[in-house]
């Protein structure tokens, strides 16, 4: 058996052979190996450096009193930093795993997106968690910034989780059972330390002392910097960081204060970083050697095959471009495909190169474009372009004006004399008359050109310009991509286009699956790509990989009599985390099923990317589906089960701790948690929710004042819990469970979860009466509160999800058919905020009403109505959102009666044309002359009462039928009566009669907003 200390020795031996200096862990408390000066300081500046060391690390908040087999506050990291990061750093890492005893063919090794950040150090990097059979065993990062400075060259950092690797090698389930050497276990040495330090960190430490320490360390670090003592100054940065961690573990720093403390440590770290680089520069950067590596031999267009250069436009071939990289984040694969396709299409269109179609494919290690039927040459083209009039292009003296010079620049031609153009000396320029004026004309010729030449010139920049959410640099190169580039295939038919990016030359060699077929292979022609890739265990088509997984999930549902949960969410990720997906069913201890279902699902879905399995009765099975990226094996199944168990155990332990805490204790802690600096604490928010809830209860007459008061009081009770600290996405869910555990009214308990609904687009709405009231109160509180302090959602930023809050309110109102007076609610809610925070009450009220109008226009479209129907129905405002919604739906139904609607719309247009800009006067029945106008007046009088009653009953379908009955009377009026009579009084009276019709229309809709083709 490989002991813990032998594991360390093997890593030391491996990295010694790679030329890495073996250093020691630093003699201060640090949270991670990155804090060690060998990484933080040495990654700064241009000097190369490589080191490895074991770092004893302390994270006070991770303590579990020795009860969690996989979670401790003191542990060991094996840290490797290499600067500049070597091109084969991934291969070196995988080789190191083999060196310590792993047969990688037996394990599912996964590089899973995890961009690393240390806010206290002002450091960040891009990279992965490395998973072995579902358990994170290493953090692999390419540093991009450190101490607030952009890094060049880039440092590659590998942080091994030594305890987790030892668990695998020794096949034990608890850190404390790891064999340290032949006689001692990890627990023999550290178990008691874990119990006592956890107790100290959470319960016994002196807050007063650690607050003072933080102040002293910050002060001393600044003092050291004043004296030019950079390295001692950094020691005090580490000390200040640990003091902050101790205070954080005690929960004595609020959310707002926490941000401030982190900023103070980061400020110190950034000052140290600048001073360190300056100090090394003053020393002449002593580690930079004078030796210069030979430059890479550059390719030129002369390296293209003659057949490509001399190709004719009539000949077509398929073009293959495969961009091979280290593992892309799952979400980047589809994004990369979309953006690469757009860039290639734009290039070919701009260059007028014909092609049939572009097909896109992607896996974690490659993004591929196949241009089918691409012309091998760009045909010659002629184009005539008209310029400005001669009198505009030249002045009286025949000299070019700015407009004339601009035309010559646009056609990329040297300016010419007017006389030369007139005399025909400029063969590509002429003057012709058009519409009575002389104009300049240019005959532009574009010579045909080899497509391969164009691709050779443009592809390097095109690839580097593919958009991704984030890009990174690596090694000492001046290029950026989503992850380090490893290979490029560029085949046009059977010919290579050998362009270069960084230190990579495009070739015909692709690579197979990283574990199943980890070697390169040559493609003779572009058409060989798909079958050869599949022969090397890679499915390049995203859709095909999804289909493979979905088909296997369907089979598992049948064979296990269950429903697979979170299909869409997990499928989207795992399809782009694998190149050859295989499914395995794993299981966990059924005792964990007493943990709330949401906790188990969160662990499986969010953290492990597993598919949970549910029984027909809606309860969870103690089984889950693993998506492996290699051949399934018992070892992979067992590894994933062992990876999940500690997470579930942690969830169970946290839940057991939380349910023992009284709800009143949780509520008391809300007083020290800041909601928002101007809006007070979370406790202040719950006090407002009580008032909001009672206001809404009175207006809607649902639930009871007592229930809404209790629900609002408990609404945030889970926020201070240990479970929510670990799983913030479970807010509300856990509050419900805690309330039920303490025998609260079930509807009150349900409302704690329901008030977060809808949790996303298309999410479930609250169902209980109290939950509905609390959900509305929560959303109105956010909208009104942030408006009062001047925080708004903009087109580019909505950090407080204010749009989602408004969408939720509108959906709840429509779903429950509530007639809720919006302005009354907004004004009432505003009174529940202290006037001291107001930035302008009337302005906020107006902004909120406009905000709701915009959201209403969007939400209504989800109900199968058209945009113009929504716009037309908003003429009466939206103070009663459900009432406005009913008007829209009634209009939509009436519009479906094409004959009635079309005829009514036609007479509306005629009436609108007749009224024009006429001034309106009072209507007088005595001035009616013609039978048709008297008939219309009579109909309006008879129908007024039933129309008004229909409006009062919100019976808008009936109201539309009543106004449609006006149509024949209006049509008759236009056919028989001259509206614009020569008699001014009669004309004015007829206009007033039409206005009465318009006023009736306007009570339902603004016909002017309707679009009829």
Short mmCIF file of C-alpha atoms in Angstrom, two decimals, residues 62-64 66-75 134-137 161-168 172-176 178 194 608 639 642-650:
data_model
loop_
_atom_site.label_atom_id
_atom_site.label_comp_id
_atom_site.label_asym_id
_atom_site.label_seq_id
_atom_site.Cartn_x
_atom_site.Cartn_y
_atom_site.Cartn_z
CA UNK A 62 -14.51 23.96 6.67
CA UNK A 63 -14.22 22.39 10.13
CA UNK A 64 -16.72 19.64 10.99
CA UNK A 66 -13.95 15.44 12.91
CA UNK A 67 -17.40 14.08 12.00
CA UNK A 68 -17.14 14.42 8.21
CA UNK A 69 -14.92 11.81 6.55
CA UNK A 70 -13.93 14.18 3.75
CA UNK A 71 -14.15 17.72 5.15
CA UNK A 72 -11.58 19.19 7.55
CA UNK A 73 -10.33 22.65 8.50
CA UNK A 74 -6.65 21.62 8.30
CA UNK A 75 -5.37 19.63 5.34
CA UNK A 134 -16.47 12.04 -10.00
CA UNK A 135 -14.25 13.31 -7.17
CA UNK A 136 -12.26 16.51 -7.44
CA UNK A 137 -8.64 15.57 -6.82
CA UNK A 161 -5.74 17.30 -2.98
CA UNK A 162 -3.41 14.89 -1.22
CA UNK A 163 -6.01 13.44 1.15
CA UNK A 164 -8.45 12.72 -1.68
CA UNK A 165 -5.77 11.03 -3.76
CA UNK A 166 -4.80 8.93 -0.75
CA UNK A 167 -8.44 7.89 -0.21
CA UNK A 168 -8.44 6.44 -3.71
CA UNK A 172 -10.56 3.89 2.50
CA UNK A 173 -13.66 6.00 3.10
CA UNK A 174 -12.40 8.45 5.72
CA UNK A 175 -9.48 10.85 5.76
CA UNK A 176 -8.77 9.72 9.29
CA UNK A 178 -5.53 7.04 5.66
CA UNK A 194 -9.47 18.65 14.09
CA UNK A 608 -21.60 16.10 -9.51
CA UNK A 639 -15.32 5.90 -7.36
CA UNK A 642 -17.47 7.28 -2.94
CA UNK A 643 -17.29 10.83 -4.34
CA UNK A 644 -20.99 11.43 -3.66
CA UNK A 645 -21.24 9.87 -0.20
CA UNK A 646 -19.15 12.48 1.67
CA UNK A 647 -21.19 15.25 0.05
CA UNK A 648 -24.44 13.64 1.15
CA UNK A 649 -22.98 13.00 4.59
CA UNK A 650 -22.09 16.68 4.83
#
